[in-house]
Coordinates of C-alpha atoms in Angstrom, one line a residue:
Chain H
M1 CA 8.2 44.6 32.5
I2 CA 10.0 41.4 32.0
P3 CA 8.6 39.5 29.0
V4 CA 7.4 35.9 29.7
R5 CA 9.6 33.2 28.6
V6 CA 7.6 30.2 27.5
Y7 CA 9.1 26.6 27.2
A8 CA 6.7 24.6 25.1
E9 CA 8.9 22.2 23.0
D10 CA 10.0 18.9 24.2
W11 CA 13.6 19.5 24.0
E12 CA 13.6 22.9 25.8
I13 CA 11.2 21.7 28.5
D14 CA 13.3 18.7 29.5
S15 CA 16.5 20.8 29.6
R16 CA 14.8 23.6 31.5
L17 CA 13.6 21.1 34.1
V18 CA 17.3 20.0 34.8
P19 CA 18.1 22.8 37.4
F20 CA 15.0 21.7 39.4
G21 CA 16.2 18.1 39.4
V22 CA 12.9 16.6 38.2
T23 CA 11.7 15.1 35.0
R24 CA 8.5 15.6 33.3
A25 CA 7.4 12.0 34.2
E26 CA 7.7 12.9 37.9
L27 CA 5.7 16.0 37.4
L28 CA 3.2 13.9 35.5
E29 CA 3.1 11.8 38.7
I30 CA 1.9 14.8 40.7
T31 CA -0.7 15.6 38.0
R32 CA -2.0 12.1 38.1
A33 CA -2.3 12.2 41.9
V34 CA -4.3 15.4 41.6
V35 CA -6.6 13.9 38.9
A36 CA -7.0 10.7 41.1
A37 CA -7.7 12.8 44.2
R38 CA -10.4 14.8 42.4
S39 CA -12.0 11.6 41.3
D40 CA -12.3 10.6 45.0
A41 CA -15.0 13.2 45.5
V42 CA -18.4 11.7 45.6
A43 CA -21.8 13.4 45.4
D44 CA -22.2 13.4 49.2
D45 CA -19.1 15.5 49.7
P46 CA -19.2 19.3 49.8
A47 CA -19.2 21.0 46.4
S48 CA -15.5 22.1 47.1
A49 CA -14.3 18.6 47.7
E50 CA -12.7 18.1 44.2
G51 CA -10.7 21.3 44.5
L52 CA -9.9 20.5 48.0
F53 CA -8.7 17.0 47.3
A54 CA -6.7 18.5 44.4
Y55 CA -5.0 21.1 46.7
I56 CA -4.2 18.5 49.4
Y57 CA -2.9 15.8 47.1
G58 CA -1.2 18.3 44.9
T59 CA 0.7 19.8 47.8
R60 CA 1.4 16.3 49.2
W61 CA 2.8 14.9 45.9
V62 CA 4.8 18.2 45.1
R63 CA 6.4 17.6 48.4
R64 CA 6.8 13.8 48.0
V65 CA 8.5 14.2 44.6
F66 CA 10.8 17.1 45.7
R67 CA 11.6 15.9 49.2
A68 CA 12.7 12.7 47.8
K69 CA 15.5 14.8 46.2
G70 CA 16.4 16.5 49.4
W71 CA 14.2 19.5 49.3
I72 CA 12.7 20.8 52.6
R73 CA 9.0 21.1 53.5
H74 CA 8.2 24.8 54.0
R75 CA 5.2 26.8 55.3
H76 CA 5.2 30.6 55.4
E77 CA 2.4 33.0 55.3
N78 CA 0.0 30.2 55.2
I79 CA 1.5 29.1 51.9
E80 CA 2.4 25.4 51.8
S81 CA 5.5 24.7 49.6
V82 CA 8.7 22.8 49.3
R83 CA 12.0 24.5 49.4
H84 CA 15.4 23.9 47.9
P85 CA 17.9 23.1 50.5
D86 CA 20.5 25.5 49.2
R87 CA 19.0 27.9 46.8
P88 CA 16.1 30.5 47.4
L89 CA 13.8 28.4 45.4
Q90 CA 10.3 27.3 46.4
I91 CA 7.5 25.2 44.6
V92 CA 3.9 25.5 45.5
Y93 CA 1.0 23.5 44.2
Q94 CA -1.7 25.5 42.4
S95 CA -5.0 24.4 40.8
V96 CA -5.7 26.9 37.9
D97 CA -8.4 27.6 35.4
L98 CA -6.2 26.6 32.4
A99 CA -2.6 25.8 32.2
S100 CA -0.2 25.3 29.3
S101 CA -2.1 27.7 26.9
N102 CA -0.5 30.1 24.7
I103 CA -3.4 32.4 24.6
H104 CA -4.1 32.4 28.3
T105 CA -2.1 32.9 31.4
P106 CA -3.3 30.7 34.3
L107 CA -5.5 32.0 37.0
A108 CA -5.6 30.4 40.5
V109 CA -9.1 28.9 40.8
S110 CA -9.3 30.1 44.4
G111 CA -7.7 33.4 43.8
K112 CA -4.5 34.6 45.5
G113 CA -4.4 36.3 48.8
S114 CA -2.1 38.7 50.6
G115 CA 0.2 35.8 51.8
A116 CA 0.9 34.7 48.3
D117 CA 1.4 38.3 47.2
R118 CA 4.0 38.8 50.0
I119 CA 5.9 35.5 49.3
I120 CA 6.1 36.1 45.6
D121 CA 7.2 39.6 46.2
E122 CA 9.9 38.4 48.6
G123 CA 10.9 35.5 46.4
Q124 CA 10.8 37.2 43.0
G125 CA 11.9 40.5 44.4
C126 CA 15.3 39.4 45.1
L127 CA 15.8 38.5 41.4
F128 CA 15.7 42.3 40.6
V129 CA 17.8 44.0 43.2
D130 CA 18.8 46.7 40.9
E131 CA 18.6 47.6 37.3
K132 CA 22.3 46.8 36.5
S133 CA 22.3 43.4 38.1
A134 CA 18.8 42.5 36.9
T135 CA 18.5 39.1 35.4
S136 CA 18.5 39.2 31.6
P137 CA 15.1 38.5 30.3
F138 CA 16.5 35.5 28.4
D139 CA 18.4 34.0 31.2
P140 CA 16.6 31.1 33.0
I141 CA 15.8 31.8 36.5
N142 CA 16.6 29.1 39.0
S143 CA 15.3 30.7 42.2
G144 CA 12.1 32.3 43.3
V145 CA 8.7 31.1 44.2
W146 CA 7.4 28.8 41.4
F147 CA 4.0 27.4 41.1
F148 CA 3.1 23.9 39.8
C149 CA -0.2 24.7 38.1
V150 CA -2.6 22.0 37.1
S151 CA -6.0 22.5 35.4
V152 CA -8.6 19.9 35.1
N153 CA -11.6 20.6 32.8
G154 CA -13.3 17.3 32.2
D155 CA -10.8 15.3 29.9
D156 CA -8.7 18.3 29.3
V157 CA -5.8 18.1 31.9
R158 CA -2.9 20.3 31.6
A159 CA 0.0 21.4 33.8
E160 CA 2.8 23.8 33.9
L161 CA 5.7 24.9 36.2
S162 CA 5.6 28.7 36.2
L163 CA 7.3 31.7 37.9
P164 CA 4.6 34.3 38.5
A165 CA 5.5 38.0 38.3
G166 CA 3.2 39.1 41.1
V167 CA -0.3 39.2 42.5
S168 CA -2.7 41.8 41.6
G169 CA -6.5 41.9 42.0
G170 CA -6.6 38.8 43.9
N171 CA -4.9 36.7 41.3
F172 CA -1.6 36.1 39.3
N173 CA -0.5 39.2 37.6
G174 CA 1.5 37.7 34.7
F175 CA 4.4 35.3 34.6
I176 CA 8.2 35.5 34.1
E177 CA 8.7 32.0 33.0
R178 CA 6.3 29.2 32.1
I179 CA 7.4 25.6 31.5
F180 CA 4.6 23.6 29.8
I181 CA 4.5 20.0 31.3
I182 CA 1.2 18.6 30.0
R183 CA 0.2 20.5 26.9
D184 CA -3.1 20.8 25.1
G185 CA -4.4 17.3 24.0
E186 CA -1.5 15.4 25.7
W187 CA -3.5 14.1 28.7
A188 CA -5.9 12.1 26.4
G189 CA -2.9 10.1 25.0
I190 CA -1.5 9.7 28.6
H191 CA -4.8 8.8 30.0
V192 CA -6.3 6.5 27.2
T193 CA -3.1 4.4 26.8
E194 CA -3.2 2.9 30.2
S195 CA 0.3 1.7 30.0
G196 CA 1.5 5.4 29.5
G197 CA 2.5 7.8 32.2
L198 CA 4.4 6.2 35.0
D199 CA 6.8 3.5 34.0
P200 CA 6.7 0.4 36.1
T201 CA 9.3 0.1 38.8
E202 CA 12.0 -2.3 37.8
F203 CA 14.4 -3.9 40.4
E204 CA 17.6 -5.8 39.8
P205 CA 18.9 -7.7 42.8
V206 CA 22.6 -7.3 43.5
V207 CA 24.4 -10.7 43.7
S208 CA 28.1 -11.0 44.1
R209 CA 30.6 -13.9 44.5
K210 CA 31.9 -14.3 47.9
K211 CA 35.7 -14.1 48.4
N212 CA 37.2 -17.4 49.3
Chain N
M1 CA 24.9 -44.1 58.3
F2 CA 21.6 -44.3 56.4
N3 CA 19.5 -41.4 57.5
V4 CA 15.9 -42.5 57.8
S5 CA 14.4 -39.0 58.0
R6 CA 15.9 -38.4 54.5
L7 CA 14.2 -41.6 53.3
E8 CA 10.9 -40.1 54.6
L9 CA 11.7 -36.7 52.9
A10 CA 12.3 -38.4 49.6
R11 CA 9.2 -40.5 49.9
K12 CA 7.1 -37.4 50.5
R13 CA 8.8 -35.6 47.6
R14 CA 7.9 -38.4 45.3
R15 CA 4.4 -38.5 46.7
Y16 CA 4.7 -42.1 47.6
T17 CA 2.6 -43.6 50.6
A18 CA 4.5 -46.0 52.6
K19 CA 2.7 -48.8 50.9
S20 CA 3.2 -47.6 47.5
L21 CA 6.9 -47.0 48.0
A22 CA 7.2 -50.6 49.5
D23 CA 5.4 -51.9 46.3
Q24 CA 7.8 -49.9 44.0
A25 CA 10.8 -51.2 45.9
G26 CA 9.5 -54.7 46.0
I27 CA 9.8 -55.1 49.8
S28 CA 7.0 -55.7 52.2
P29 CA 5.3 -52.7 53.9
V30 CA 6.2 -54.3 57.3
T31 CA 9.8 -54.2 56.4
L32 CA 9.6 -50.7 55.3
S33 CA 7.7 -49.7 58.5
R34 CA 10.4 -51.4 60.7
V35 CA 13.2 -49.6 58.8
V36 CA 11.5 -46.2 59.2
N37 CA 10.8 -46.9 62.8
G38 CA 14.3 -47.9 63.6
Q39 CA 13.2 -51.4 64.5
Q40 CA 15.3 -53.0 61.7
I41 CA 18.5 -52.0 60.0
A42 CA 18.0 -52.3 56.3
D43 CA 20.3 -54.6 54.5
E44 CA 22.1 -53.4 51.3
R45 CA 19.6 -55.1 49.0
T46 CA 16.7 -53.3 50.7
L47 CA 18.4 -50.0 50.5
D48 CA 19.3 -50.4 46.9
A49 CA 15.6 -51.1 46.2
L50 CA 14.4 -48.1 48.2
V51 CA 17.0 -45.8 46.5
R52 CA 16.0 -47.0 43.1
A53 CA 12.4 -46.6 43.7
L54 CA 12.9 -43.0 45.0
R55 CA 15.3 -42.0 42.3
F56 CA 17.5 -39.9 44.7
P57 CA 21.2 -40.4 44.7
R58 CA 22.4 -42.9 47.2
E59 CA 24.6 -40.3 49.0
F60 CA 21.6 -38.2 49.8
F61 CA 20.5 -40.8 52.3
Y62 CA 23.7 -40.6 54.1
L63 CA 23.8 -36.8 54.8
D64 CA 22.9 -35.2 58.1
D65 CA 19.3 -34.5 59.2
F66 CA 17.6 -32.0 56.9
D67 CA 16.0 -28.7 57.8
P68 CA 12.3 -29.2 57.7
V69 CA 9.8 -26.5 56.5
D70 CA 7.8 -25.8 59.6
A71 CA 4.4 -27.0 58.5
D72 CA 2.7 -24.6 60.8
A73 CA 4.7 -21.7 59.5
A74 CA 4.1 -22.4 55.8
S75 CA 1.1 -20.7 54.4
F76 CA -0.7 -22.6 51.6
R77 CA -3.3 -21.3 49.2
S78 CA -6.3 -23.4 48.5
L79 CA -6.3 -25.0 51.9
T80 CA -9.4 -27.0 51.4
A81 CA -8.5 -28.3 47.9
I82 CA -4.9 -29.4 48.7
T83 CA -4.4 -33.0 49.7
A84 CA -2.0 -34.1 52.5
R85 CA 0.2 -35.7 49.9
E86 CA 0.4 -32.5 47.8
R87 CA 1.1 -30.6 50.8
E88 CA 3.9 -32.9 52.0
A89 CA 5.4 -33.1 48.6
A90 CA 5.5 -29.2 48.5
L91 CA 7.0 -29.0 52.0
A92 CA 9.6 -31.6 51.0
A93 CA 10.6 -29.4 48.1
G94 CA 10.9 -26.6 50.5
S95 CA 13.5 -28.6 52.4
L96 CA 15.5 -29.3 49.3
A97 CA 15.4 -25.6 48.5
F98 CA 16.9 -24.8 51.8
E99 CA 19.8 -27.0 51.1
M100 CA 20.2 -25.4 47.7
A101 CA 19.8 -21.9 49.2
D102 CA 22.6 -22.7 51.8
W103 CA 24.8 -24.1 49.1
V104 CA 24.3 -20.8 47.0
G105 CA 24.5 -18.6 50.2
E106 CA 28.0 -20.0 50.9
R107 CA 29.3 -18.8 47.6
Y108 CA 27.4 -15.7 46.9
N109 CA 26.3 -12.5 48.6
L110 CA 22.6 -12.3 48.2
P111 CA 20.2 -9.3 49.1
S112 CA 19.3 -9.2 52.8
A113 CA 15.7 -9.3 53.9
E114 CA 14.1 -5.9 53.8
L115 CA 10.5 -6.7 54.9
L116 CA 8.3 -5.0 57.4
D117 CA 6.6 -7.0 60.1
L118 CA 3.0 -5.7 59.7
S119 CA 1.4 -8.3 61.8
Y120 CA -0.2 -5.5 63.9
E121 CA -1.9 -4.1 60.8
R122 CA -5.5 -5.2 60.6
D123 CA -6.2 -3.4 57.2
P124 CA -4.5 -5.3 54.4
A125 CA -4.8 -2.4 52.0
A126 CA -3.1 -0.1 54.6
A127 CA -0.3 -2.8 54.9
A128 CA 0.1 -2.9 51.2
R129 CA 0.4 0.8 51.1
A130 CA 3.0 0.7 54.0
M131 CA 5.1 -2.0 52.2
R132 CA 5.0 0.1 48.9
Q133 CA 6.1 3.2 50.9
F134 CA 8.8 1.4 52.7
W135 CA 10.1 0.3 49.4
S136 CA 9.6 3.7 47.8
I137 CA 7.4 2.2 45.1
G138 CA 4.8 4.9 45.5
E139 CA 1.8 4.3 43.1
R140 CA 4.0 2.8 40.4
P141 CA 3.1 -0.5 38.7
I142 CA 5.5 -3.3 39.5
G143 CA 7.5 -4.5 36.5
N144 CA 8.6 -7.8 37.7
M145 CA 7.4 -9.3 41.0
V146 CA 10.1 -12.0 41.2
K147 CA 12.9 -9.5 40.9
L148 CA 11.2 -7.2 43.4
L149 CA 11.0 -10.0 45.9
E150 CA 14.5 -11.1 45.3
T151 CA 15.8 -7.5 45.6
K152 CA 14.2 -7.3 49.0
G153 CA 15.9 -10.5 50.1
V154 CA 13.3 -13.0 49.5
R155 CA 14.5 -16.4 48.2
V156 CA 12.3 -17.3 45.4
F157 CA 12.0 -20.9 44.2
S158 CA 9.8 -22.7 41.7
L159 CA 7.1 -25.3 42.8
A160 CA 7.0 -27.2 39.5
E161 CA 3.9 -29.0 40.8
N162 CA 1.6 -29.9 38.0
T163 CA -1.5 -29.5 40.1
K164 CA -3.8 -26.7 40.4
N165 CA -4.2 -27.2 44.0
V166 CA -0.8 -25.9 45.0
D167 CA -0.5 -22.3 44.0
A168 CA 2.3 -21.2 46.2
F169 CA 3.5 -21.1 49.7
S170 CA 5.9 -19.1 51.9
C171 CA 7.8 -19.3 55.1
W172 CA 10.5 -17.7 57.3
R173 CA 13.6 -19.7 58.0
N174 CA 16.6 -18.2 60.1
G175 CA 15.4 -14.7 59.3
E176 CA 15.2 -15.4 55.6
P177 CA 11.9 -15.1 53.8
Y178 CA 11.1 -17.9 51.2
V179 CA 8.4 -18.0 48.5
F180 CA 7.7 -21.0 46.4
L181 CA 5.7 -20.3 43.2
N182 CA 3.8 -22.7 41.1
T183 CA 5.3 -21.7 37.7
F184 CA 2.7 -23.7 35.8
K185 CA 0.3 -21.0 36.3
T186 CA -0.1 -17.9 33.9
T187 CA 2.4 -15.0 34.6
E188 CA -0.6 -12.9 35.9
R189 CA -1.6 -15.6 38.3
S190 CA 1.9 -16.2 39.4
R191 CA 2.5 -12.5 40.1
F192 CA -0.7 -12.5 42.1
D193 CA 0.5 -15.5 43.9
A194 CA 3.8 -13.8 44.7
A195 CA 2.1 -10.8 46.1
H196 CA -0.2 -13.1 48.1
E197 CA 2.8 -14.8 49.6
L198 CA 4.4 -11.5 50.4
A199 CA 1.3 -10.7 52.4
H200 CA 1.7 -13.9 54.4
L201 CA 5.4 -13.0 55.1
V202 CA 4.6 -9.5 56.4
L203 CA 1.1 -10.0 57.9
H204 CA 1.3 -13.4 59.4
K205 CA 4.9 -13.6 60.3
H206 CA 4.0 -14.9 63.8
G207 CA 1.2 -17.1 62.8
G208 CA 0.7 -20.1 60.3
P209 CA -2.1 -21.4 58.3
Q210 CA -4.1 -21.9 61.5
Q211 CA -5.4 -18.4 60.9
G212 CA -7.1 -20.2 58.0
R213 CA -9.7 -18.5 55.8
Q214 CA -9.3 -15.0 57.4
A215 CA -5.6 -15.0 56.7
E216 CA -6.2 -16.1 53.2
L217 CA -8.7 -13.2 52.6
E218 CA -6.3 -10.8 54.2
A219 CA -3.6 -12.0 51.8
Q220 CA -5.9 -11.7 48.8
L221 CA -6.8 -8.1 49.8
F222 CA -3.2 -7.2 50.3
A223 CA -2.1 -8.7 47.0
S224 CA -4.9 -6.8 45.2
S225 CA -3.9 -3.5 46.8
F226 CA -0.3 -4.0 46.4
L227 CA -0.4 -4.9 42.7
M228 CA -3.1 -2.4 41.9
P229 CA -2.8 0.7 44.2
E230 CA -6.0 2.6 44.5
D231 CA -4.8 6.0 43.3
D232 CA -3.2 4.6 40.1
V233 CA -6.2 2.5 39.3
R234 CA -8.6 5.4 39.8
A235 CA -6.3 7.8 37.9
S236 CA -6.0 5.2 35.0
I237 CA -9.5 3.8 34.8
P238 CA -12.0 6.2 36.2
I239 CA -14.8 4.7 34.0
V240 CA -14.8 1.2 32.4
G241 CA -16.0 1.2 28.8
G242 CA -16.3 -2.6 28.5
L243 CA -14.4 -5.8 29.0
Q244 CA -11.9 -4.9 26.2
H245 CA -11.1 -1.8 28.2
I246 CA -10.2 -4.1 31.2
I247 CA -8.2 -6.5 29.0
R248 CA -6.1 -3.5 27.6
A249 CA -5.7 -1.9 30.9
K250 CA -4.7 -5.0 33.0
A251 CA -1.2 -5.0 31.3
R252 CA -0.3 -1.9 33.3
W253 CA -0.4 -3.9 36.6
G254 CA 0.4 -7.3 35.2
V255 CA -2.7 -8.9 36.6
S256 CA -5.5 -11.0 35.1
A257 CA -8.6 -9.6 33.8
S258 CA -10.5 -11.2 36.6
A259 CA -8.2 -9.6 39.2
L260 CA -8.6 -6.2 37.7
A261 CA -12.3 -6.6 37.5
Y262 CA -12.5 -7.6 41.1
R263 CA -10.4 -4.7 42.1
L264 CA -12.4 -2.2 40.2
H265 CA -15.5 -3.6 41.8
K266 CA -14.1 -3.3 45.2
L267 CA -13.3 0.3 44.4
N268 CA -16.7 0.9 43.3
I269 CA -15.6 1.7 39.7
L270 CA -17.6 -1.3 38.6
T271 CA -21.2 -1.7 39.7
D272 CA -22.3 -5.1 41.0
W273 CA -24.1 -5.7 37.8
Q274 CA -21.1 -4.6 35.6
Y275 CA -18.9 -6.9 37.6
R276 CA -21.1 -9.9 37.3
T277 CA -21.5 -9.3 33.6
F278 CA -17.7 -9.1 33.1
V279 CA -16.9 -12.2 35.1
I280 CA -19.4 -14.3 33.1
Q281 CA -17.9 -12.8 29.9
I282 CA -14.3 -13.7 31.1
N283 CA -15.3 -17.2 32.0
R284 CA -17.1 -17.7 28.8
D285 CA -14.6 -16.2 26.4
F286 CA -11.4 -17.2 28.0
G287 CA -11.9 -20.0 30.6
K288 CA -8.7 -20.6 32.3
T289 CA -6.6 -18.9 29.8
E290 CA -5.5 -15.4 30.1
P291 CA -6.2 -13.0 27.2
E292 CA -3.2 -11.0 26.1
G293 CA -1.0 -12.8 28.6
L294 CA 2.4 -11.6 29.8
P295 CA 5.6 -13.5 29.2
P296 CA 6.9 -15.5 32.2
E297 CA 8.9 -13.5 34.9
R298 CA 12.5 -14.7 35.3
S299 CA 14.6 -14.7 38.4
A300 CA 17.6 -12.3 38.3
V301 CA 19.3 -14.1 41.2
W302 CA 19.2 -17.5 39.7
Q303 CA 20.2 -16.3 36.3
T304 CA 23.2 -14.4 37.8
V305 CA 24.3 -17.3 40.0
L306 CA 23.9 -20.0 37.3
T307 CA 25.6 -17.8 34.6
D308 CA 28.5 -17.1 37.0
L309 CA 28.7 -20.8 37.9
W310 CA 28.7 -21.7 34.4
K311 CA 31.6 -19.5 33.7
Q312 CA 33.4 -21.4 36.5
G313 CA 32.7 -24.6 34.7
V314 CA 30.0 -25.6 37.1
S315 CA 26.9 -26.9 35.4
R316 CA 23.5 -27.5 36.9
N317 CA 24.1 -31.2 37.0
Q318 CA 27.3 -30.6 39.0
I319 CA 25.3 -28.4 41.4
A320 CA 22.9 -31.4 41.8
N321 CA 25.7 -33.6 42.3
A322 CA 27.3 -31.4 44.9
L323 CA 24.0 -31.2 46.8
R324 CA 23.4 -35.0 46.4
L325 CA 20.1 -34.2 44.8
P326 CA 18.3 -35.7 41.8
H327 CA 18.9 -33.5 38.7
D328 CA 15.1 -33.3 38.2
E329 CA 14.7 -31.8 41.7
V330 CA 17.2 -29.0 41.0
E331 CA 15.6 -28.3 37.7
N332 CA 12.1 -28.3 39.3
L333 CA 13.2 -25.8 42.0
L334 CA 14.4 -23.4 39.2
F335 CA 11.8 -24.2 36.5
G336 CA 10.3 -21.2 35.0
L337 CA 12.6 -18.9 36.9
T338 CA 15.4 -19.4 34.5
G339 CA 13.2 -20.5 31.6
E340 CA 15.5 -23.1 30.1
T341 CA 14.5 -26.5 31.4
K342 CA 11.5 -28.7 31.3
P343 CA 10.0 -29.9 34.6
I344 CA 9.5 -33.5 35.5
P345 CA 5.9 -34.3 35.2
R346 CA 4.3 -35.1 38.5
I347 CA 2.0 -38.1 38.6
A348 CA -0.8 -37.8 41.2
G349 CA -2.7 -40.7 42.6
K350 CA -1.4 -44.2 43.6
N351 CA -3.0 -45.9 40.6
R352 CA -0.9 -43.8 38.2
L353 CA 2.5 -44.3 40.1
R354 CA 5.2 -46.0 38.1
A355 CA 8.9 -46.4 38.5
V356 CA 11.0 -44.4 36.1
E357 CA 14.4 -45.6 35.7

C-alpha cells in the first residue's frame, strides 16, 4: 500500500502545483464557479439541482482553466475530464463530502461507479508496472487520473487536488497524493473579504514609436 | 485661405451662438452671417476680432476642412437633458480629438481595434459575456477600464465638460473606436460610463442615437453585466447584510454603491424592499458623492506617448502648436487621463459668457 502524501503547507502546495501548470488562484476560480453555480439553484428546482450545477460548472471550469493552457477535453467511460496534451495526466471535477481534512479522506457525494473504477485503474495502474520500477512513495506523481475535489457545507468550502488509489464499494478507496487547495477556515477569509480571491484583470496597452 | 467651417467648429466648441460670437467680436451678427455663408469675405480686422473672441490660434482657421463627428453615429447619454449647445460643443471636441489622434497615430503604433460587432445580439447581458469571453476576462473584475479600452484599440479622450448633462459619448471613425469620458465624474461613474460607451460601440455600431431610449437601456444593462458579471457577484455576495456590506463590496468591481445595489436587485439578491431602502439610504447619506471612492483611472497610452515626446523635447504646448490648437483644448482632451493639468472652466449660458484674453 502506497502511503498518502499530503501537501498542506503554502510553500509545498504552490511548488507541487507547478507540474500541473496552474496556480492556487486559478483553482480557487473553479471553486468560486462551483459555489456560484450551487447558489443558482432555487426552491423550484429539483432537490439535486445544487449538486448538478456544481458538477456541470465544476467540470466546465476545470476544462476552461486547463484548456487555456493547452490541455484537451476528454471523455471516456462516461467520465468527463481534461487531459494533458503530452503526458498521461487527466483531471476530473468531483464534488465530495469533505475536502482538505487531515482526519478524513474525501468521498464522492454521488459515489463512484464502474467507469471511474476502470479509468482510475488504467490511469493509476500504469504508475506501478512492476515492483522494481514502482514510483517511490515520496516522489511526486505527475501523471494518472487526478480529481479536483470540492466540498461545500454551508460556509465551509474546501478543495483539494488529489490522486485516488482506486475505487471500492462505490467510492474512493484511499489516495496516493492530496494537495490541499482551500483548507479548513480559509474560505471564510476569501469569501468575507470581497476583494479577495480573483485578482482584477490588468491591461497595459502596447505603444511604440514609429520608425521614421 | 480662411476656412469658414473651422470658424463654425471653434464657435461651437466655445459654446457661442452666432449672436454671442458677434457680440464678443464686436461685429454685427449680419456681418458674421454673411462671412459664414460665404456672401462676404471677411477683412483682416473682422478676422482678427473673431480669432480673438474664439481664442484659437489664427493658423487653425487656415487649415483644411476638419473631420466632423457624425452626429448620427455619436451616442450621448442623458439625451433629454443635454442641450443643443452642449451637444455641439462635445462633438466639436471630438473633431479636435480626431486631429490629435491622427497626429499621434502618425508617430506611434497604437493598439488595433479588437471589438466584436454584437449588433445582432438582443440580450445585453449575453453581449457583455461574449465581450468578456472574447477578451478572456472570464468572471474577473476589471482593474482599469481606461487601460482595458486602450489595450483593445479604443482611443480614449477626456471630455472636460463641467456639466452633468454630458456624461460621455462614443463613435466609430475609419474603423477606429473612440470614447470620450467626462472626467469630472467620480471614478466609479466614469468606469460605468466607459462600459456604457463600449456597449454602444459593440451593440449599436450600425445605428446612432435614433435608437433612443431603448439603446440607452441596452447600454446600461450591458455596462452593469460587463462590470459586475453575474457569477462573480453571486459568488461574492450571496446575501447582503446591509448598506455597509455593499459599500465594502463595491470596490471589487469599481462601481458605485448605487450601481451595485441596482445589480444585486436585478439579480434578485436584493428584494424590492431592500433595494428601495438602500437607495434612500445612499441618497440621504452620500448625495452625489461616492463613499470610499476610487482614485481616478489614468490612460496608459497618453502617459506613454507624452512621456516619450517629453524625452524628445516635445512639450504639450508644442503639441498644441503643431496641431494649431489652443493649449487649453489639448489639456481638456487629456484632462484626468494623465492627471497633471487643470481643465479650463466651461461657462454655460449666454448671460455668463465673457471674453478671456
